[in-house]
mmCIF file of C-alpha atoms in Angstrom:
data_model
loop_
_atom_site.group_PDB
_atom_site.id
_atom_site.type_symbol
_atom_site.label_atom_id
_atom_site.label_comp_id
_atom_site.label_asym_id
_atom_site.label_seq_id
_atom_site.Cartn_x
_atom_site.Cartn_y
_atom_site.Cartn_z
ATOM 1 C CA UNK A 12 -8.529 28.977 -25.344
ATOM 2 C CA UNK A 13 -6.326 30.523 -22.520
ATOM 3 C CA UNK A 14 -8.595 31.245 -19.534
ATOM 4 C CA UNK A 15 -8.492 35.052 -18.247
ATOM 5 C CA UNK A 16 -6.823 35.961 -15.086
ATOM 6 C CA UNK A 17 -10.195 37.122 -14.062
ATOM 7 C CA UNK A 18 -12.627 34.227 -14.740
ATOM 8 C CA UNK A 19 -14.973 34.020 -11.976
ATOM 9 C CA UNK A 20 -12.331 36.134 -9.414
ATOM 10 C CA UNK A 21 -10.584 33.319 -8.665
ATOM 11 C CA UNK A 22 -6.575 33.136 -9.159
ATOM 12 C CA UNK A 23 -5.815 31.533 -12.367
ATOM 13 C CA UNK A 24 -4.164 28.277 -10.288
ATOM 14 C CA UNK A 25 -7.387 27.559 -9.165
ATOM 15 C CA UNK A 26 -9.343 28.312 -12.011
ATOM 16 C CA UNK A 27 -7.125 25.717 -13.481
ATOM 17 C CA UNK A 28 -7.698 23.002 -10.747
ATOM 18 C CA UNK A 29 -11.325 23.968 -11.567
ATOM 19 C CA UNK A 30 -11.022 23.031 -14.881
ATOM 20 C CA UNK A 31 -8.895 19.973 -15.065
ATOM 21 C CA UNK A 32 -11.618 18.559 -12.107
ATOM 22 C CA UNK A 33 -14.554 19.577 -14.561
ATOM 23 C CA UNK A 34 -12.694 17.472 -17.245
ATOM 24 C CA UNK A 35 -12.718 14.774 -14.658
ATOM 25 C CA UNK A 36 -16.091 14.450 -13.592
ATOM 26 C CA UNK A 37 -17.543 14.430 -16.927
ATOM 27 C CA UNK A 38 -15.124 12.200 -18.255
ATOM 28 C CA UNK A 39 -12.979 13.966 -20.742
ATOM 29 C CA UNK A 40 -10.667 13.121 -19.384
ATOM 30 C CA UNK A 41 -11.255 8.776 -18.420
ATOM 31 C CA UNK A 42 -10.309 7.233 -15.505
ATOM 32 C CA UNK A 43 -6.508 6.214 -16.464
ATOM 33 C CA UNK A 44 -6.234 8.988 -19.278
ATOM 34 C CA UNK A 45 -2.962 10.693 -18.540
ATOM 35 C CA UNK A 46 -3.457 14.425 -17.329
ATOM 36 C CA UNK A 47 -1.550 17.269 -19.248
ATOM 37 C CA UNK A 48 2.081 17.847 -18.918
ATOM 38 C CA UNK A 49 2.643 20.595 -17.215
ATOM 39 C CA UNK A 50 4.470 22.138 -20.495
ATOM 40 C CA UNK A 51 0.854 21.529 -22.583
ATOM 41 C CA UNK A 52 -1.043 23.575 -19.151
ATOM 42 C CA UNK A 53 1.480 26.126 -19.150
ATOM 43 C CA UNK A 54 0.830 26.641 -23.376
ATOM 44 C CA UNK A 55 -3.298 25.842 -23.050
ATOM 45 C CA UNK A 56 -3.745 28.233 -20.219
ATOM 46 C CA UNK A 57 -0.728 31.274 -21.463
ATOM 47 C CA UNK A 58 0.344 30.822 -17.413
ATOM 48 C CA UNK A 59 3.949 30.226 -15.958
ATOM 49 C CA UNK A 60 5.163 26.798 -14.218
ATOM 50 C CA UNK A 61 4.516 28.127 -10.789
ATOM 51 C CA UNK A 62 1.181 28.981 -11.389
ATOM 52 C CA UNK A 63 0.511 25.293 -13.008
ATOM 53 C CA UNK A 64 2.390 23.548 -9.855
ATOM 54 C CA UNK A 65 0.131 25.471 -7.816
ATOM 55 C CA UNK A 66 -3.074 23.828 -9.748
ATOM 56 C CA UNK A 67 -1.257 20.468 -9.602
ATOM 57 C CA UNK A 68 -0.925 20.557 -5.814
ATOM 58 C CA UNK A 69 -4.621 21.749 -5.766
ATOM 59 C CA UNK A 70 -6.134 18.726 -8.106
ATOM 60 C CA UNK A 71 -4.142 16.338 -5.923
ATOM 61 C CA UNK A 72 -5.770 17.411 -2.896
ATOM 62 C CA UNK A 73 -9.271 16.425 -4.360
ATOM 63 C CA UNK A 74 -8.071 12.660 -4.971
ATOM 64 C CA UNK A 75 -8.992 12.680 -8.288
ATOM 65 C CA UNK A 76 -5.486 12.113 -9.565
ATOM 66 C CA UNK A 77 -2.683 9.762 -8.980
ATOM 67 C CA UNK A 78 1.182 10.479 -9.636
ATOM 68 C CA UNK A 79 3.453 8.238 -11.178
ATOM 69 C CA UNK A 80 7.196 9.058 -10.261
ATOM 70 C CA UNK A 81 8.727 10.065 -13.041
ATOM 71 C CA UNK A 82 5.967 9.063 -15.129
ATOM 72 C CA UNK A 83 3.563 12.141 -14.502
ATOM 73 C CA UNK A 84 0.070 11.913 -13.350
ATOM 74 C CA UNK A 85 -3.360 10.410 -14.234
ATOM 75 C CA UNK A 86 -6.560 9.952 -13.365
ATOM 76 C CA UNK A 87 -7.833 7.362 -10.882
ATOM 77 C CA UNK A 88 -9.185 4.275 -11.983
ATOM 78 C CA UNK A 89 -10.533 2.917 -8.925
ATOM 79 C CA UNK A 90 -11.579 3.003 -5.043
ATOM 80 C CA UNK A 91 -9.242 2.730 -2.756
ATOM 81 C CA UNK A 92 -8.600 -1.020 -1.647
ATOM 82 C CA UNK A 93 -10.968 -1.538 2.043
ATOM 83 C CA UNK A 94 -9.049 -3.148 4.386
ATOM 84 C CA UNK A 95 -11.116 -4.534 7.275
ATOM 85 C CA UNK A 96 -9.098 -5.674 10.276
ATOM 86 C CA UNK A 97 -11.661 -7.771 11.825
ATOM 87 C CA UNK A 98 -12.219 -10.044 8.557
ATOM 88 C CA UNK A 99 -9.198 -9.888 6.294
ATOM 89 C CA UNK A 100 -7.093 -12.557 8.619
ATOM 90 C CA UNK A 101 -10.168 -15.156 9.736
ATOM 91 C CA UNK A 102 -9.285 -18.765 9.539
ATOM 92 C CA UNK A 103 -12.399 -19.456 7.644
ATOM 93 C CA UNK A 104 -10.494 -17.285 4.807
ATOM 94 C CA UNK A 105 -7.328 -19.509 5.109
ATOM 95 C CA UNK A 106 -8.691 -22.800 4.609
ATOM 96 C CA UNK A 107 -10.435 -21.596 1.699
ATOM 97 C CA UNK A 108 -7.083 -20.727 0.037
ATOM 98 C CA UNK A 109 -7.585 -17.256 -0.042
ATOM 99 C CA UNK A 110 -5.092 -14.667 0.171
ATOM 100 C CA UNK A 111 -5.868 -11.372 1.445
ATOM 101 C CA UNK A 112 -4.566 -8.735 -0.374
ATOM 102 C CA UNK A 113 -5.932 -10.833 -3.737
ATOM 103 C CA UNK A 114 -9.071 -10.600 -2.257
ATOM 104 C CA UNK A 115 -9.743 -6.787 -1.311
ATOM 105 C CA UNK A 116 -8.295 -5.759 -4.602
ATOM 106 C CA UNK A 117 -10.559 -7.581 -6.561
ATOM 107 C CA UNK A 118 -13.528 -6.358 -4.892
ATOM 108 C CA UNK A 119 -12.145 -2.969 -5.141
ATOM 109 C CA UNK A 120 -12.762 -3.865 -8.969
ATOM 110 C CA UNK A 121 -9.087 -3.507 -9.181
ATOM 111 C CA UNK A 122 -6.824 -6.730 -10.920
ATOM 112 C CA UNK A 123 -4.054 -7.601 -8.694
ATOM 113 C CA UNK A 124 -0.928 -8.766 -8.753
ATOM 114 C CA UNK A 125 2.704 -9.584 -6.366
ATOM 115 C CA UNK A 126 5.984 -9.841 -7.082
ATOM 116 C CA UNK A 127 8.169 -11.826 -5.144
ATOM 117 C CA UNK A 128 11.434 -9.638 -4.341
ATOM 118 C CA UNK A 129 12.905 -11.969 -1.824
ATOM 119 C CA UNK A 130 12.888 -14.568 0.445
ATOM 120 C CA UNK A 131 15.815 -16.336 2.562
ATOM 121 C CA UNK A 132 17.805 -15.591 5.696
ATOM 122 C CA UNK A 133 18.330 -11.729 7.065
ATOM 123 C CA UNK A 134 19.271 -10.431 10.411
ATOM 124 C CA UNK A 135 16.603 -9.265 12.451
ATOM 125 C CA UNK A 136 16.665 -5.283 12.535
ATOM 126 C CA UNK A 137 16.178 -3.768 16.022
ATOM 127 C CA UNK A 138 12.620 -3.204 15.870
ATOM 128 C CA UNK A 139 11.648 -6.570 14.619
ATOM 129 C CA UNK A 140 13.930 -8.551 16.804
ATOM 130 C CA UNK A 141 12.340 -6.590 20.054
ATOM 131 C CA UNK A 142 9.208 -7.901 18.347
ATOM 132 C CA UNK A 143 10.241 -11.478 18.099
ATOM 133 C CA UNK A 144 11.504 -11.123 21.304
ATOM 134 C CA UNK A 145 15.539 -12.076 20.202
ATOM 135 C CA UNK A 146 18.470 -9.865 20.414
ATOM 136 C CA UNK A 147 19.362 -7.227 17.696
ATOM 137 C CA UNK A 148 20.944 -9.339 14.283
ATOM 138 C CA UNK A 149 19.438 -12.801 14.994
ATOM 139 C CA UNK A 150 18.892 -15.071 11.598
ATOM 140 C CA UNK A 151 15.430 -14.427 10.923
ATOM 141 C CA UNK A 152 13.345 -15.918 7.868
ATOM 142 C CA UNK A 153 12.523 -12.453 5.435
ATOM 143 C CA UNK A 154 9.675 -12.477 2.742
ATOM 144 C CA UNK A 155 9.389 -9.496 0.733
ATOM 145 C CA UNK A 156 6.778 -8.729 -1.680
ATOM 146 C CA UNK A 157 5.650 -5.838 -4.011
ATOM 147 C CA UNK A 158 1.801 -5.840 -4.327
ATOM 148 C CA UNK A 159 0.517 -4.333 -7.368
ATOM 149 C CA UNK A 160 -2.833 -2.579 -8.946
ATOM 150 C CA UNK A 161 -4.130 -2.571 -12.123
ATOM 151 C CA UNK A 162 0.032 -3.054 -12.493
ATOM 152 C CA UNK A 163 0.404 -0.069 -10.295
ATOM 153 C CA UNK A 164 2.976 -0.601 -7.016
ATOM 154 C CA UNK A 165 0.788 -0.211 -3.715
ATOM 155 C CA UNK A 166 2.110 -1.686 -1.079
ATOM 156 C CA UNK A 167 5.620 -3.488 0.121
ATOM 157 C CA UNK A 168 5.915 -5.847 3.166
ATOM 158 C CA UNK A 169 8.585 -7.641 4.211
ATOM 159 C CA UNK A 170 7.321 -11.110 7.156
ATOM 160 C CA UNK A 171 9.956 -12.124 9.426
ATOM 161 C CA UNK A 172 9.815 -14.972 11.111
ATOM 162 C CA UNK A 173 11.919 -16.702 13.606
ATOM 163 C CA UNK A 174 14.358 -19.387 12.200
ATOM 164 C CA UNK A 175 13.805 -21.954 14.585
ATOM 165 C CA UNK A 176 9.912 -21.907 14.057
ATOM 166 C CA UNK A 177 10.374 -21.147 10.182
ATOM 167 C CA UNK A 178 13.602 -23.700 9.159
ATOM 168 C CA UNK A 179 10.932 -26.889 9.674
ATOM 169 C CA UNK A 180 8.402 -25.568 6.889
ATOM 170 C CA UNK A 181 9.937 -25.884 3.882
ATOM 171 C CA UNK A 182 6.865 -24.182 1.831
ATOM 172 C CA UNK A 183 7.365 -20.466 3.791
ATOM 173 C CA UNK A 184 10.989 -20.611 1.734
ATOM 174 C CA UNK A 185 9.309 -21.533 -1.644
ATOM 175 C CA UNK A 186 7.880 -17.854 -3.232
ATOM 176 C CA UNK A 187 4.345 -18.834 -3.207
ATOM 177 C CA UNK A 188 3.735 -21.066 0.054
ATOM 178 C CA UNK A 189 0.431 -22.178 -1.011
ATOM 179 C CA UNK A 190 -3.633 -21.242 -0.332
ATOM 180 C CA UNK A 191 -4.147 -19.322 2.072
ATOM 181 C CA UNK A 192 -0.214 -17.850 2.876
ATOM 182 C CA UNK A 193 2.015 -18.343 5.403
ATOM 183 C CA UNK A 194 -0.685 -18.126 8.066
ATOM 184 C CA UNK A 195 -1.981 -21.385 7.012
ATOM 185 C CA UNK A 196 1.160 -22.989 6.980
ATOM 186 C CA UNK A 197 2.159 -22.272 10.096
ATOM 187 C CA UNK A 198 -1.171 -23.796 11.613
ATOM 188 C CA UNK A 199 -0.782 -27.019 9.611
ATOM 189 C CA UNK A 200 2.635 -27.374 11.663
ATOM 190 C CA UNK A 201 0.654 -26.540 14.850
ATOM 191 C CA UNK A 202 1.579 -23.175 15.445
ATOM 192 C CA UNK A 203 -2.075 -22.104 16.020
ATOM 193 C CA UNK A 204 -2.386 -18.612 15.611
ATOM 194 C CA UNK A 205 -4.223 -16.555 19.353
ATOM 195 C CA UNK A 206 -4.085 -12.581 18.044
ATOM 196 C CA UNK A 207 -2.896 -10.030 15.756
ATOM 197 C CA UNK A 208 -1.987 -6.793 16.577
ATOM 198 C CA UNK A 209 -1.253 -3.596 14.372
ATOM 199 C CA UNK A 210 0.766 -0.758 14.854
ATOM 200 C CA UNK A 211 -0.069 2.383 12.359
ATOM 201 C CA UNK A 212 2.261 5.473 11.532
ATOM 202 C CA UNK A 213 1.698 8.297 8.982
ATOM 203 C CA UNK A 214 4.575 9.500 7.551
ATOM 204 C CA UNK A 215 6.155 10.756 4.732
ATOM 205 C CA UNK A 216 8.085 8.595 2.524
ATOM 206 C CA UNK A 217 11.631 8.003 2.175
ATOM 207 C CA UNK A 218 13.305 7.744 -1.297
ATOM 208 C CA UNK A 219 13.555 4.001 -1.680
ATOM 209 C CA UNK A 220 9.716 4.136 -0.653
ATOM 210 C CA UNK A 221 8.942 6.978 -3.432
ATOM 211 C CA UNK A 222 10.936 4.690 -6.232
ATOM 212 C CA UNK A 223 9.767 1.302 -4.684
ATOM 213 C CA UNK A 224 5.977 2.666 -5.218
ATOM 214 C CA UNK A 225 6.309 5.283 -7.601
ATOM 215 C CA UNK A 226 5.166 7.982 -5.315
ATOM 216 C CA UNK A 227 6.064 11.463 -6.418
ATOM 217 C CA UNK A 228 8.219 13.302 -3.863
ATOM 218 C CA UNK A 229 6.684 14.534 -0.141
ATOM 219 C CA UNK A 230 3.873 11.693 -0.544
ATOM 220 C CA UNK A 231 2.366 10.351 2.518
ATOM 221 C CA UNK A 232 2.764 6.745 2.987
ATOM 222 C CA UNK A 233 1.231 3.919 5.568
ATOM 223 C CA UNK A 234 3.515 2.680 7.795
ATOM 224 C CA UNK A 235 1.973 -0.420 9.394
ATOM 225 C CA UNK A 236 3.340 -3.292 11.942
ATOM 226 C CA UNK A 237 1.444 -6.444 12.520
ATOM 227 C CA UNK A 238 2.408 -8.928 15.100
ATOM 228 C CA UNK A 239 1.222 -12.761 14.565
ATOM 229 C CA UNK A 240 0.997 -14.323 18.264
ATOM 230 C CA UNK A 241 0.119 -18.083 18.483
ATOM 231 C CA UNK A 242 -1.582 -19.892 21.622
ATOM 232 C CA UNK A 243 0.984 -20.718 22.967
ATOM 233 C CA UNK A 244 1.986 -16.896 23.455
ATOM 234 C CA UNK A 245 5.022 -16.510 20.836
ATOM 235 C CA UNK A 246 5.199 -14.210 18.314
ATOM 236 C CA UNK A 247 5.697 -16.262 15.486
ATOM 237 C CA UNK A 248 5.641 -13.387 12.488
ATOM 238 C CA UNK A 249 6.206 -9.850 11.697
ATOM 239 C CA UNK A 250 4.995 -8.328 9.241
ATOM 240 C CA UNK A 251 6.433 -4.682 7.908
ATOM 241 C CA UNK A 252 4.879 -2.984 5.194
ATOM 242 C CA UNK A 253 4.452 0.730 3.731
ATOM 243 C CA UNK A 254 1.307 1.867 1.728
ATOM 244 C CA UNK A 255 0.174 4.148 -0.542
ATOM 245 C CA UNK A 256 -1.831 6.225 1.694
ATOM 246 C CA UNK A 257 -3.622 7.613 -0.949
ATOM 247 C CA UNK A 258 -4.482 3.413 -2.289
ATOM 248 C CA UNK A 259 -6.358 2.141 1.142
ATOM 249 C CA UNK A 260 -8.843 2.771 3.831
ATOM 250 C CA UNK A 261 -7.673 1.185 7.388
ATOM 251 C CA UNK A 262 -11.235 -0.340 8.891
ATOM 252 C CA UNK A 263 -11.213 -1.404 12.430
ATOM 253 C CA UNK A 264 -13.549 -2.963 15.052
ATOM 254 C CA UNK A 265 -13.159 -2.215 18.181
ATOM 255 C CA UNK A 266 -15.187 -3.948 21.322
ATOM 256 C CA UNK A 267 -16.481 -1.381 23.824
ATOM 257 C CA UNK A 268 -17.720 -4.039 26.276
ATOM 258 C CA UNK A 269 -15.746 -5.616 28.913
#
C-alpha cells in the first residue's frame, strides 16, 4: 500500500529509508536478498525517481546495503573483514602456511577467494620506484590479484618487487608461490624481513576501481601502501592495493612508550 506523504511528518524519502531498514532488521528482506528496483519503489510507494534516489542514498548511509555496479543493490551478508596490523603479517603466521587475507575473511564468516590477474615484468611507476628506491621505469616484478567475498570483488593489490632480488625465486613468478605468500619466500632466500610500514588515503574511486570492484559511482575506496623492509635495510616489496571502504576495518597498535 503506497505510504502517505504525511506518515509520521517525515518526507516521504525518508519514510521510505524507514521502511526498507524495518524490512531489514526483521529480516524480510535476508541478508543477500536483492533490494527493490527502484522502478518496483517508485510503483509500491506512488513516489517519483528523485524521491526514491533520495531514500537510496539514505539506506546506504546506514550500512545496511551494498551496491553492485550495474547489478543494483542488496543486503549485507556479513561484517566487515578486521584487519589487524599488528598480527596479520607475524612470522609465526607464515610458517604455518597461512595467507592473510584467507584468514580474516574466514573469520569474518565470509568464504574467500583470489584471482590471479597477473604476474611478470612491469616498469616501476613513479611512486613505487621512489619506494624501491630505483629511478622512474625500472623492470620491476608485478603481482596483481583480485580478492573476493562470498564471490563479491573487495580488494585489488598489485606487489612489486625489485628484479634483482625477485629474478632468483622462481616460486614469486608461479601464481600461487606457496604457504604462507611471498613473504615466506623471500625469507627462505634470506631476505629476512625488519618492518612494515603503511600508508592510508581515503578517496573516491576512479572508474577502473568502480568496474574492477563493482562499486557504484562516487564510492569511497581504501587506498593503502605497504612497504616490506628486510634487515638488511632494503625495501624488498611494495604492495598497492584499493579497498572497499565500506568491506574492512583498519586496526592498528601503536606503542606510546619510548
Amino acid at each position: 500500500m503506497p505510504t502517505s506523504s504525511t506518515d509520521s511528518g517525515k518526507p516521504k524519502y525518508l519514510q521510505i529509508a524507514d521502511d526498507l531498514v524495518r524490512q531489514i532488521k526483521e529480516q524480510i528482506l535476508a541478508p543477500g536478498d536483492q533490494v527493490p528496483s527502484e522502478s518496483e519503489l517508485i510503483k509500491k510507494y506512488a513516489t517519483s525517481q528523485g524521491t526514491v534516489r533520495k531514500a537510496f542514498a539514505e539506506l546506504r548511509a546506514t550500512g545496511l546495503i551494498e551496491t553492485r555496479h550495474g547489478k543494483g543493490s542488496y543486503v549485507k551478508r556479513r561484517p566487515p573483514v578486521r584487519r589487524k596490523s599488528s598480527d596479520r603479517f607475524r612470522r609465526s603466521h607464515r610458517t604455518a602456511g597461512k595467507a592473510a587475507y584467507l584468514a580474516e575473511a574466514e573469520q569474518a564468516g565470509s568464504k574467500p577467494s583470489v584471482s590471479v590477474l597477473y604476474v611478470g615484468p612491469t616498469e616501476a611507476p613513479e611512486e613505487i620506484a621512489e619506494r624501491l628506491s630505483v629511478p622512474a621505469g625500472t623492470k620491476v616484478l608485478a603481482r596483481r590479484r583480485l580478492y573476493f567475498s562470498d564471490g563479491i570483488p573487495t580488494e585489488e593489490a598489485t606487489s612489486y618487487l625489485p628484479w634483482d632480488v625477485a629474478k632468483d625465486i622462481p616460486e614469486l613468478f608461479e601464481d600461487n608461490p606457496g604457504g604462507g605468500g611471498i613473504y615466506a619466500r623471500l625469507e627462505e632466500h634470506g631476505h629476512r624481513l625488519k618492518e612494515l610500514s603503511e600508508t592510508v588515503r581515503v578517496r573516491l574511486a576512479t572508474k577502473q576501481e568502480i568496474g574492477a570492484l563493482s562499486l557504484s559511482p562516487g564510492s569511497p575506496i581504501i587506498h593503502l601502501t605497504r612497504n616490506a623492509e628486510s634487515e638488511a635495510g632494503r625495501v624488498i616489496e611494495v604492495c598497492d592495493t584499493f579497498m572497499a571502504a565500506d568491506q574492512f576495518v583498519l586496526e592498528y597498535r601503536i606503542p606510546a612508550g619510548d
